[in-house]
Each structure stands twice: as C-alpha cells, then as structure tokens.
C-alpha cells in the first residue's frame, strides 16, 4: 500500500456518535473541511483527515490499514474481534471516550418469567451481534439458536421470529415500546478510539502521539466538575463520604459563622441530581456544580 503521511480517522457518518465525535476532535484542535460527497473530510490545521463511514465498517478499515484510527462503539469493536478470522490484524482499544454510553443486553418479553440464563435454553434469540451473544451463551452453557438480523431486532419477538433479543439499550425506550425488558447485560459500551496493535513509525505515529496527549487533556477536563457547597462542621464527615471520587476537598471558613464551612471538591465525573440530593440530605446547603474549562496541574 502507498505510504501516507497524513493520519486518517474513520468515524460514523450519521448516527449517535457523529456529533460528539466531531466535537471531541474539534476540542483537540482538529477542524475539517467537509467535501461535497461528505465521505472524506480534509483536515485543515493538522495533518489529520476523516473518513465518514458506516460504524460497522470501521474496524475492518483499520485492520486493512485504510485508516489509522477509528471512533467506534466498543460493541462494534468487540464484535469484530470475535467474528473475524484469526489472520485479521488485531485491533486495540486505545482510549475510552466517555460518550455514546449504552449496553448490549438480552431482553425478553415483559410477561416471560425470566429465571436466569437457563430460561433461554432452546430459545431463538435475534441479534446483530452473533459474536458477542455466542460468546455469552457458551460461557453460560446455554444452547440457543442465534438469529442474525441486521436491523429492527426489537420487533422480532412480536413477529414471532424470535423468543428474545440481544441488542443495544441506551434509554430503554425501545424495549418499553416493544413490551420487552432487560434480562442480562452482556457488555457495557461507549465510544472508543480504536487503532492497530502496532502504531506506524513515521510522521503519522508522531501525530498520533500528540493527538492522544491532547485527547487525554480534553477528556480529563470534560469529565471534571467543581462542586461547591456549604455545611456545618458536624455534617462534614457524612458529606465527605458521599462526594464523588477526586482529590481531597478544600475547606474554607465562612465569615461570621464559625460552625459553618464552605467545601470545594474537584469531582472526577459528572455529578448527578441523585448524588446532589443525597449530599443535601446529609446536611449540605447552597450547592453548586461547575464545569471546568481548563486545568493545568
Ligand atoms: C439502537 C438499538 C435500539 C436502540 C436502543 O439502535 O438497536 O434500537 O438504539 O436505544 P434506546 O434504549 O435509547 O431506545 P440505533 O438507534 O443506534 O440504530 P442502529 O441499530 O441502526 O445502529
Ligand atoms: Zn449500527
């Protein structure tokens, strides 16, 4: 194959991962001129171009060396690993990217009395993930027929072509709309940066290293929140126990109120309403959750 000197990243052309993936790359200082057919986007500042394709094609494009990297769901990457022959170039999950979170689950009709994996013995399960489902069935010693469908998996039980399904679940809305319920989680998935096991040893390798460093910085800041709250000294211990992971909080005195403290904590991830409500129950007041824009340790 002809040697390339520009890095090429494959990503989903249109779907749930497209917008957040583009935004992430922009934050890493990459911007693209969209070409008319929208398949190939030329990178403007840095020597990094984009290929916009179907997500299921991404692992193959990397394995063949057509692209150096891909932004793709872990589910697609793992399915590729399990279903392609041994001689296909092995792929690596270089970084989890923290968006597009979903799970690959087995779902059954709501009225089915699900008692565990053995309930699926002898049943027909429709899926677009025969590799991951097959592996799970083997691990749990369940004999079931795997029915491969490339789309609209969730209507198979209603149509009578399957007894259960194995599909991606995000909000769970699709399952509810089809009178199904989640019975087993096979895989926790999110968008990942995928690449070959061995990286190119040329300009592309240097650019890749730079990109990974920027990515790490962007991900760290994006997931950080600064939590501010006021508490009495007596509630401090209970509150500290509830704080989402991160370095030790900072405590500040509140002028004129000696038994009150202002607490400031850097949290490693999102702080949910549920967590806030729990912390409040433990005695916190005046709570603020602030995004962190830049951070230099
Ligand atoms: C996935 C999956 C379900 C739906 C689940 O499809 O196949 O149909 O999302 O999401 P929910 O739990 O939020 O309802 P997607 O929209 O990604 O399209 P695709 O299967 O064609 O890739
Ligand atoms: Zn898809």
XYZ file of N, CA and C in Angstrom, residues 41-286:
738
model
N -13.217 13.997 4.669
C -13.098 15.380 5.135
C -11.630 15.695 5.330
N -11.170 16.702 4.629
C -9.772 17.098 4.702
C -9.542 17.922 5.965
N -8.503 17.570 6.703
C -8.189 18.287 7.933
C -7.451 19.580 7.637
N -7.880 20.676 8.268
C -7.318 21.971 7.894
C -6.038 22.349 8.607
N -6.019 22.296 9.942
C -4.802 22.722 10.641
C -3.742 21.637 10.653
N -4.104 20.508 11.169
C -3.165 19.407 11.379
C -3.277 18.378 10.244
N -2.262 17.541 10.064
C -2.316 16.523 9.004
C -3.161 15.320 9.413
N -4.446 15.583 9.687
C -5.365 14.519 10.104
C -6.651 14.647 9.290
N -7.016 13.604 8.566
C -8.237 13.621 7.764
C -9.262 12.648 8.326
N -10.517 12.843 7.908
C -11.616 11.998 8.393
C -12.217 11.202 7.260
N -12.633 9.994 7.565
C -13.393 9.206 6.623
C -14.732 8.913 7.298
N -15.832 9.351 6.694
C -17.147 9.145 7.303
C -17.809 7.920 6.696
N -18.009 6.901 7.523
C -18.477 5.604 7.015
C -19.544 5.015 7.946
N -20.057 3.842 7.577
C -20.964 3.097 8.460
C -20.163 2.570 9.638
N -20.722 2.645 10.849
C -19.919 2.264 12.020
C -19.407 0.822 11.951
N -20.224 -0.068 11.374
C -19.797 -1.475 11.321
C -18.583 -1.683 10.410
N -18.313 -0.724 9.525
C -17.174 -0.867 8.611
C -15.859 -0.386 9.236
N -15.950 0.317 10.353
C -14.761 0.977 10.899
C -13.643 0.004 11.315
N -13.953 -1.064 12.085
C -12.840 -1.959 12.463
C -12.121 -2.547 11.251
N -12.879 -2.922 10.229
C -12.274 -3.502 9.033
C -11.352 -2.521 8.328
N -11.763 -1.246 8.271
C -10.936 -0.229 7.616
C -9.605 -0.050 8.340
N -9.639 -0.161 9.672
C -8.390 -0.041 10.432
C -7.543 -1.299 10.221
N -8.199 -2.452 10.291
C -7.466 -3.718 10.142
C -6.772 -3.785 8.785
N -7.425 -3.218 7.745
C -6.827 -3.238 6.409
C -5.801 -2.132 6.200
N -5.695 -1.233 7.168
C -4.732 -0.151 7.033
C -5.227 1.010 6.178
N -6.520 0.995 5.827
C -7.078 2.115 5.055
C -7.154 3.344 5.947
N -7.454 3.119 7.243
C -7.471 4.196 8.228
C -6.530 3.818 9.362
N -6.006 4.847 10.050
C -5.094 4.586 11.157
C -5.836 4.441 12.465
N -6.967 5.143 12.567
C -7.723 5.177 13.814
C -9.202 5.135 13.488
N -10.001 4.831 14.497
C -11.444 4.879 14.328
C -12.102 5.286 15.617
N -13.218 6.006 15.502
C -14.032 6.292 16.679
C -15.280 5.441 16.521
N -15.450 4.490 17.415
C -16.486 3.482 17.209
C -16.922 2.936 18.558
N -18.130 2.385 18.610
C -18.608 1.792 19.856
C -17.795 0.550 20.209
N -17.557 0.365 21.503
C -16.846 -0.831 21.949
C -17.567 -2.092 21.474
N -18.908 -2.025 21.402
C -19.686 -3.166 20.946
C -19.290 -3.585 19.532
N -19.095 -2.597 18.653
C -18.723 -2.899 17.260
C -17.307 -3.475 17.203
N -16.423 -2.883 18.003
C -15.025 -3.328 18.015
C -14.913 -4.767 18.531
N -15.589 -5.047 19.645
C -15.513 -6.389 20.227
C -16.173 -7.427 19.328
N -17.258 -7.030 18.688
C -17.924 -7.959 17.773
C -16.995 -8.308 16.611
N -16.268 -7.312 16.122
C -15.311 -7.548 15.034
C -14.231 -8.535 15.472
N -13.712 -8.322 16.687
C -12.685 -9.223 17.226
C -13.160 -10.668 17.238
N -14.436 -10.852 17.605
C -14.947 -12.208 17.780
C -15.360 -12.852 16.474
N -15.681 -12.061 15.474
C -16.240 -12.651 14.256
C -15.288 -12.660 13.062
N -14.150 -11.961 13.160
C -13.242 -12.036 12.017
C -12.203 -13.119 12.272
N -11.712 -13.661 11.208
C -10.749 -14.769 11.308
C -9.495 -14.354 12.046
N -8.733 -15.337 12.461
C -7.548 -15.068 13.250
C -6.496 -14.256 12.505
N -6.510 -14.332 11.170
C -5.456 -13.635 10.431
C -5.761 -12.150 10.221
N -6.960 -11.691 10.621
C -7.235 -10.254 10.537
C -6.332 -9.542 11.547
N -5.821 -8.369 11.160
C -4.935 -7.625 12.059
C -5.671 -7.320 13.364
N -5.066 -7.618 14.513
C -5.737 -7.346 15.779
C -5.845 -5.841 16.043
N -6.931 -5.457 16.692
C -7.164 -4.040 16.968
C -7.077 -3.785 18.463
N -6.816 -2.534 18.764
C -6.602 -2.136 20.130
C -7.595 -1.047 20.512
N -8.122 -1.115 21.726
C -8.933 -0.008 22.228
C -7.960 0.966 22.875
N -7.656 2.071 22.191
C -6.626 2.986 22.688
C -7.129 3.850 23.840
N -8.359 4.344 23.739
C -8.912 5.186 24.794
C -10.434 5.015 24.836
N -11.013 4.906 26.032
C -12.468 5.066 26.120
C -12.766 6.558 26.006
N -13.844 6.945 25.320
C -14.050 8.368 25.049
C -15.159 9.011 25.887
N -15.887 8.220 26.646
C -16.832 8.801 27.601
C -18.141 9.307 27.024
N -18.445 9.017 25.763
C -19.783 9.354 25.255
C -20.353 8.133 24.535
N -21.624 8.227 24.162
C -22.264 7.097 23.482
C -22.381 5.887 24.395
N -22.581 6.139 25.669
C -22.688 5.013 26.602
C -23.976 4.244 26.354
N -23.875 2.937 26.302
C -25.041 2.066 26.160
C -24.610 0.673 26.589
N -25.558 -0.269 26.613
C -25.170 -1.642 26.949
C -25.744 -2.601 25.934
N -25.041 -3.692 25.750
C -25.549 -4.768 24.910
C -26.228 -5.738 25.867
N -27.535 -5.899 25.667
C -28.297 -6.685 26.632
C -29.181 -7.713 25.954
N -29.501 -8.739 26.702
C -30.537 -9.673 26.274
C -31.838 -9.162 26.874
N -32.873 -9.069 26.026
C -34.182 -8.631 26.515
C -35.209 -9.693 26.163
N -36.177 -9.839 27.054
C -37.209 -10.865 26.875
C -38.582 -10.205 26.947
N -39.618 -10.879 26.447
C -40.964 -10.320 26.561
C -41.295 -10.044 28.024
N -41.971 -8.922 28.274
C -42.256 -8.497 29.650
C -42.924 -9.581 30.480
N -43.800 -10.361 29.840
C -44.571 -11.346 30.618
C -43.786 -12.639 30.895
N -42.605 -12.785 30.278
C -41.828 -14.016 30.485
C -41.245 -14.060 31.897
N -41.344 -15.209 32.536
C -40.802 -15.389 33.879
C -39.327 -15.755 33.741
N -38.466 -14.736 33.713
C -37.037 -14.971 33.478
C -36.352 -15.391 34.773
N -35.719 -16.566 34.750
C -35.109 -17.115 35.973
C -33.598 -17.160 35.910
N -33.013 -16.590 34.822
C -31.559 -16.701 34.657
C -31.262 -17.309 33.296
N -29.967 -17.403 32.957
C -29.558 -17.855 31.623
C -30.278 -19.119 31.136
N -30.536 -20.075 32.039
C -31.139 -21.335 31.603
C -32.542 -21.163 31.031
N -33.192 -20.049 31.368
C -34.507 -19.761 30.791
C -34.418 -19.681 29.268
N -33.218 -19.361 28.763
C -33.052 -19.176 27.313
C -32.739 -20.488 26.586
N -32.581 -21.564 27.329
C -32.249 -22.870 26.737
C -33.281 -23.228 25.655
N -32.755 -23.535 24.468
C -33.624 -23.971 23.367
C -34.394 -22.846 22.689
N -34.226 -21.604 23.134
C -34.987 -20.497 22.554
C -34.258 -19.886 21.369
N -34.976 -19.031 20.635
C -34.378 -18.333 19.498
C -34.111 -16.882 19.927
N -32.878 -16.416 19.728
C -32.518 -15.042 20.122
C -32.073 -14.270 18.880
N -32.768 -13.176 18.606
C -32.426 -12.348 17.443
C -31.395 -11.310 17.833
N -30.410 -11.089 16.982
C -29.367 -10.110 17.300
C -28.596 -9.679 16.059
N -27.918 -8.531 16.160
C -26.942 -8.125 15.149
C -25.540 -8.403 15.671
N -25.460 -9.032 16.849
C -24.159 -9.293 17.490
C -23.969 -10.786 17.760
N -23.884 -11.590 16.681
C -23.768 -13.044 16.887
C -22.481 -13.429 17.621
N -21.421 -12.668 17.443
C -20.154 -12.985 18.104
C -20.257 -12.828 19.609
N -20.696 -11.642 20.054
C -20.789 -11.366 21.487
C -21.862 -12.230 22.149
N -22.981 -12.410 21.462
C -24.035 -13.257 22.029
C -23.555 -14.711 22.119
N -22.920 -15.184 21.051
C -22.427 -16.567 21.026
C -21.452 -16.824 22.170
N -20.581 -15.851 22.406
C -19.610 -15.999 23.493
C -20.309 -16.088 24.849
N -21.304 -15.233 25.044
C -22.048 -15.235 26.309
C -22.781 -16.565 26.496
N -23.384 -17.062 25.425
C -24.130 -18.327 25.519
C -23.183 -19.473 25.880
N -21.990 -19.469 25.271
C -21.013 -20.524 25.586
C -20.590 -20.443 27.051
N -20.285 -19.210 27.490
C -19.854 -19.026 28.883
C -20.902 -19.542 29.868
N -22.177 -19.358 29.526
C -23.234 -19.766 30.446
C -23.810 -21.124 30.093
N -23.147 -21.828 29.165
C -23.562 -23.179 28.770
C -25.040 -23.251 28.400
N -25.457 -22.265 27.609
C -26.852 -22.245 27.155
C -26.881 -22.601 25.673
N -27.732 -23.533 25.296
C -27.938 -23.854 23.887
C -29.147 -23.085 23.389
N -28.889 -22.094 22.544
C -29.990 -21.319 21.994
C -29.667 -21.081 20.529
N -30.682 -20.842 19.680
C -30.347 -20.514 18.293
C -30.218 -19.019 18.142
N -29.141 -18.634 17.495
C -28.870 -17.220 17.274
C -29.405 -16.853 15.891
N -30.334 -15.906 15.859
C -30.910 -15.471 14.586
C -30.325 -14.120 14.227
N -29.559 -14.098 13.165
C -28.864 -12.877 12.769
C -29.811 -11.929 12.024
N -29.986 -10.721 12.564
C -30.782 -9.691 11.897
C -29.925 -8.431 11.856
N -29.968 -7.699 10.745
C -29.099 -6.524 10.701
C -29.811 -5.275 11.202
N -31.113 -5.323 11.394
C -31.810 -4.166 11.934
C -33.183 -4.564 12.448
N -33.866 -3.625 13.100
C -35.216 -3.864 13.642
C -35.294 -5.147 14.462
N -34.247 -5.376 15.232
C -34.171 -6.590 16.051
C -35.314 -6.638 17.068
N -35.671 -5.441 17.579
C -36.618 -5.402 18.692
C -38.037 -5.858 18.345
N -38.379 -5.914 17.047
C -39.744 -6.351 16.744
C -39.834 -7.857 16.498
N -38.678 -8.545 16.500
C -38.676 -9.989 16.206
C -39.595 -10.805 17.135
N -39.573 -10.558 18.460
C -40.471 -11.353 19.310
C -41.944 -11.153 18.955
N -42.337 -9.911 18.658
C -43.733 -9.641 18.313
C -44.115 -10.320 16.995
N -43.141 -10.387 16.078
C -43.403 -11.027 14.790
C -43.372 -12.550 14.904
N -42.930 -13.039 16.033
C -42.873 -14.486 16.229
C -41.646 -15.137 15.620
N -40.674 -14.325 15.188
C -39.471 -14.914 14.586
C -38.368 -15.161 15.616
N -38.557 -14.683 16.842
C -37.583 -14.953 17.902
C -38.305 -14.910 19.248
N -37.686 -15.516 20.267
C -38.280 -15.522 21.604
C -37.679 -14.438 22.486
N -36.468 -14.009 22.137
C -35.779 -12.973 22.907
C -34.886 -12.225 21.933
N -34.318 -11.108 22.386
C -33.381 -10.372 21.534
C -32.114 -10.056 22.320
N -31.063 -9.733 21.566
C -29.833 -9.244 22.176
C -29.471 -8.002 21.370
N -29.621 -6.822 21.994
C -29.447 -5.579 21.245
C -28.932 -4.480 22.171
N -28.597 -3.346 21.582
C -28.123 -2.213 22.368
C -29.281 -1.556 23.097
N -29.029 -1.167 24.324
C -30.019 -0.441 25.114
C -29.357 0.832 25.601
N -30.019 1.964 25.330
C -29.465 3.213 25.849
C -30.419 3.767 26.894
N -31.531 4.367 26.455
C -32.506 4.880 27.414
C -33.433 3.764 27.877
N -33.551 2.738 27.085
C -34.509 1.667 27.388
C -35.849 1.890 26.709
N -35.992 3.032 26.052
C -37.255 3.387 25.398
C -37.702 2.380 24.344
N -36.741 1.893 23.558
C -37.080 0.931 22.507
C -37.642 -0.352 23.105
N -37.055 -0.799 24.206
C -37.543 -2.025 24.853
C -38.972 -1.835 25.343
N -39.217 -0.736 26.058
C -40.554 -0.480 26.604
C -41.580 -0.418 25.475
N -41.200 0.275 24.388
C -42.132 0.434 23.265
C -42.469 -0.915 22.631
N -41.612 -1.902 22.843
C -41.868 -3.221 22.244
C -42.200 -4.279 23.298
N -42.653 -3.842 24.457
C -43.044 -4.730 25.557
C -41.969 -5.766 25.895
N -40.708 -5.270 25.935
C -39.599 -6.149 26.301
C -38.968 -5.608 27.576
N -38.251 -6.463 28.274
C -37.487 -5.962 29.427
C -36.101 -6.595 29.432
N -35.174 -5.834 29.998
C -33.777 -6.248 30.016
C -33.605 -7.411 30.992
N -32.939 -8.476 30.530
C -32.752 -9.634 31.399
C -31.276 -9.819 31.767
N -30.381 -9.555 30.841
C -28.952 -9.732 31.103
C -28.175 -8.620 30.396
N -27.142 -8.100 31.044
C -26.243 -7.151 30.388
C -24.986 -7.906 29.974
N -24.683 -7.902 28.672
C -23.516 -8.643 28.175
C -22.283 -7.756 28.113
N -22.507 -6.475 27.838
C -21.373 -5.582 27.646
C -21.767 -4.138 27.942
N -20.927 -3.441 28.708
C -21.104 -2.000 28.906
C -20.290 -1.321 27.816
N -20.958 -0.541 27.000
C -20.253 0.028 25.854
C -20.233 1.552 25.883
N -19.299 2.118 25.150
C -19.223 3.559 24.931
C -18.351 3.748 23.700
N -18.274 4.968 23.217
C -17.397 5.222 22.078
C -15.951 5.070 22.518
N -15.139 4.475 21.681
C -13.717 4.325 21.991
C -12.885 4.761 20.792
N -11.636 5.080 21.058
C -10.702 5.316 19.972
C -10.007 3.989 19.707
N -10.191 3.482 18.489
C -9.613 2.192 18.139
C -8.449 2.401 17.190
N -7.459 1.532 17.299
C -6.303 1.618 16.413
C -5.661 0.252 16.277
N -4.664 0.142 15.416
C -3.974 -1.143 15.276
C -3.102 -1.397 16.500
N -2.703 -2.643 16.699
C -1.884 -3.006 17.844
C -0.521 -2.315 17.786
N 0.038 -2.240 16.573
C 1.317 -1.546 16.432
C 1.099 -0.269 15.629
N 1.605 0.834 16.152
C 1.366 2.126 15.541
C 2.423 2.410 14.490
N 2.078 3.178 13.461
C 3.058 3.480 12.420
C 4.268 4.236 12.978
N 5.448 3.856 12.490
C 6.674 4.529 12.974
C 7.088 5.558 11.943
N 6.285 6.602 11.769
C 6.625 7.683 10.840
C 5.922 8.947 11.322
N 5.728 9.919 10.444
C 5.068 11.159 10.866
C 3.690 10.890 11.464
N 3.042 9.860 10.928
C 1.702 9.553 11.439
C 1.767 9.127 12.903
N 2.789 8.369 13.241
C 2.970 7.935 14.623
C 3.183 9.120 15.555
N 3.970 10.097 15.102
C 4.213 11.301 15.915
C 2.913 12.070 16.127
N 2.152 12.220 15.043
C 0.885 12.957 15.117
C -0.074 12.232 16.050
N -0.055 10.913 15.966
C -0.934 10.107 16.815
C -0.611 10.305 18.287
N 0.676 10.330 18.586
C 1.094 10.515 19.968
C 0.619 11.873 20.499
N 0.766 12.886 19.646
C 0.315 14.231 20.002
C -1.194 14.243 20.241
N -1.915 13.577 19.350
C -3.372 13.536 19.434
C -3.823 12.852 20.727
N -3.149 11.748 21.086
C -3.521 11.032 22.313
C -3.327 11.921 23.532
N -2.241 12.714 23.531
C -1.989 13.599 24.675
C -3.082 14.660 24.778
N -3.431 15.250 23.640
C -4.490 16.263 23.663
C -5.804 15.651 24.120
N -6.073 14.461 23.624
C -7.302 13.755 23.962
C -7.391 13.524 25.465
N -6.294 13.095 26.059
C -6.285 12.847 27.496
C -6.608 14.120 28.269
N -6.019 15.238 27.825
C -6.288 16.514 28.480
C -7.751 16.895 28.350
N -8.284 16.759 27.147
C -9.675 17.146 26.888
C -10.633 16.277 27.698
N -10.373 14.978 27.727
C -11.271 14.065 28.441
C -11.252 14.358 29.928
N -10.059 14.606 30.455
C -9.932 14.864 31.891
C -10.726 16.101 32.300
N -10.579 17.167 31.527
C -11.282 18.395 31.851
C -12.781 18.250 31.627
N -13.149 17.590 30.534
C -14.567 17.463 30.202
C -15.320 16.749 31.309
N -14.673 15.777 31.940
C -15.380 14.998 32.946
C -15.259 15.595 34.332
N -14.474 16.654 34.479
C -14.298 17.222 35.808
C -15.397 18.227 36.132
N -15.839 18.206 37.367
C -16.805 19.190 37.857
C -16.276 19.737 39.166
N -16.509 21.018 39.379
C -16.143 21.593 40.663
C -17.417 21.687 41.491
N -17.419 21.030 42.613
C -18.590 21.034 43.493
C -18.335 21.981 44.648
N -19.253 22.933 44.829
C -19.157 23.882 45.943
C -20.380 23.699 46.823
N -20.181 23.703 48.109
C -21.345 23.629 48.999
C -20.996 24.179 50.370
N -22.056 24.465 51.124
C -21.852 24.945 52.489
C -22.364 23.884 53.462
N -21.669 23.698 54.545
C -22.077 22.684 55.528
C -21.671 23.111 56.933
N -22.350 22.535 57.914
C -21.906 22.752 59.288
C -20.789 21.752 59.564
N -19.931 22.070 60.521
C -18.818 21.171 60.840
C -19.324 19.772 61.210
N -20.493 19.714 61.852
C -20.997 18.419 62.319
C -21.409 17.494 61.157
N -21.805 18.062 60.027
C -22.222 17.217 58.885
C -21.064 16.902 57.948
N -19.911 17.509 58.203
C -18.803 17.421 57.252
C -18.402 15.987 56.920
N -18.330 15.157 57.966
C -17.854 13.796 57.732
C -18.827 13.024 56.839
N -20.101 13.121 57.153
C -21.122 12.410 56.368
C -21.104 12.880 54.916
N -20.932 14.172 54.720
C -20.920 14.729 53.367
C -19.689 14.275 52.600
N -18.538 14.308 53.263
C -17.298 13.921 52.599
C -17.386 12.487 52.079
N -18.055 11.616 52.844
C -18.195 10.221 52.432
C -19.004 10.095 51.136
N -19.898 11.037 50.889
C -20.781 10.953 49.715
C -20.190 11.596 48.467
N -19.064 12.286 48.608
C -18.519 13.021 47.466
C -18.023 12.063 46.391
N -18.348 12.353 45.116
C -17.832 11.515 44.030
C -16.304 11.591 44.009
N -15.680 10.548 43.506
C -14.222 10.423 43.534
C -13.474 11.660 43.067
N -12.297 11.868 43.609
C -11.472 13.016 43.242
C -10.519 13.289 44.372
N -9.648 14.308 44.204
C -8.714 14.616 45.287
C -9.441 15.130 46.522
N -8.747 15.208 47.642
C -9.308 15.698 48.900
C -9.963 17.062 48.721
N -11.137 17.287 49.307
C -11.779 18.599 49.170
C -11.023 19.686 49.936
N -11.247 20.912 49.511
C -10.685 22.074 50.204
C -11.768 22.656 51.107
N -11.405 23.071 52.305
C -12.381 23.659 53.220
C -12.044 25.120 53.463
N -13.075 25.964 53.423
C -12.876 27.396 53.650
C -13.792 27.845 54.783
N -13.316 28.779 55.566
C -14.128 29.308 56.656
C -15.206 30.237 56.095
N -16.362 30.297 56.749
C -17.416 31.234 56.364
C -17.406 32.382 57.367
N -17.244 33.603 56.850
C -17.102 34.758 57.729
C -18.300 34.895 58.656
N -18.052 35.078 59.938
C -19.105 35.333 60.908
C -19.891 34.110 61.334
N -19.603 32.921 60.747
C -20.323 31.695 61.144
C -19.308 30.594 61.439
N -18.763 30.586 62.654
C -17.648 29.691 62.977
C -17.973 28.202 62.818
N -19.248 27.799 62.936
C -19.513 26.357 62.797
C -19.839 25.983 61.346
N -19.808 26.966 60.440
C -20.082 26.692 59.026
C -18.785 26.624 58.211
N -18.808 25.783 57.167
C -17.655 25.660 56.280
C -18.125 25.710 54.836
N -17.258 26.182 53.981
C -17.504 26.110 52.551
C -16.601 24.987 52.056
N -17.193 24.034 51.323
C -16.399 22.907 50.835
C -16.275 23.008 49.319
N -15.097 22.745 48.838
C -14.833 22.804 47.397
C -14.171 21.495 46.994
N -14.800 20.757 46.068
C -14.234 19.456 45.686
C -14.195 19.318 44.173
N -13.074 18.845 43.666
C -12.966 18.555 42.245
C -13.415 17.103 42.060
N -14.464 16.911 41.244
C -15.006 15.559 41.072
C -14.574 15.011 39.722
N -14.219 13.740 39.724
C -13.664 13.134 38.503
C -14.718 12.950 37.416
N -15.979 12.897 37.773
C -17.011 12.673 36.748
C -18.202 13.578 36.961
N -19.201 13.343 36.167
C -20.497 14.008 36.260
C -21.054 13.891 37.688
N -21.698 14.942 38.187
C -22.399 14.855 39.469
C -23.889 14.877 39.157
N -24.591 13.818 39.503
C -25.998 13.702 39.118
C -26.912 14.382 40.138
N -28.163 14.625 39.731
C -29.153 15.184 40.661
C -29.314 14.274 41.867
N -29.354 12.953 41.606
C -29.477 11.983 42.703
C -28.371 12.178 43.732
N -27.122 12.280 43.246
C -25.992 12.451 44.169
C -26.135 13.746 44.962
N -26.538 14.818 44.257
C -26.714 16.111 44.928
C -27.766 16.008 46.024
N -28.868 15.328 45.706
C -29.953 15.202 46.673
C -29.498 14.421 47.912
N -28.694 13.388 47.692
C -28.147 12.611 48.815
C -27.243 13.477 49.684
N -26.384 14.268 49.012
C -25.443 15.115 49.752
C -26.219 16.172 50.544
N -27.289 16.658 49.927
C -28.106 17.662 50.596
C -28.767 17.070 51.846
N -29.268 15.836 51.700
C -29.887 15.147 52.838
C -28.904 15.008 53.997
N -27.629 14.864 53.647
C -26.608 14.705 54.686
C -26.261 16.042 55.352
N -26.882 17.127 54.876
C -26.713 18.403 55.569
C -26.094 19.534 54.762
N -25.866 19.334 53.474
C -25.244 20.393 52.677
C -26.280 21.439 52.267
N -25.819 22.677 52.079
C -26.688 23.749 51.586
C -25.943 24.516 50.500
N -26.675 25.322 49.749
C -26.035 26.203 48.754
C -25.074 25.424 47.855
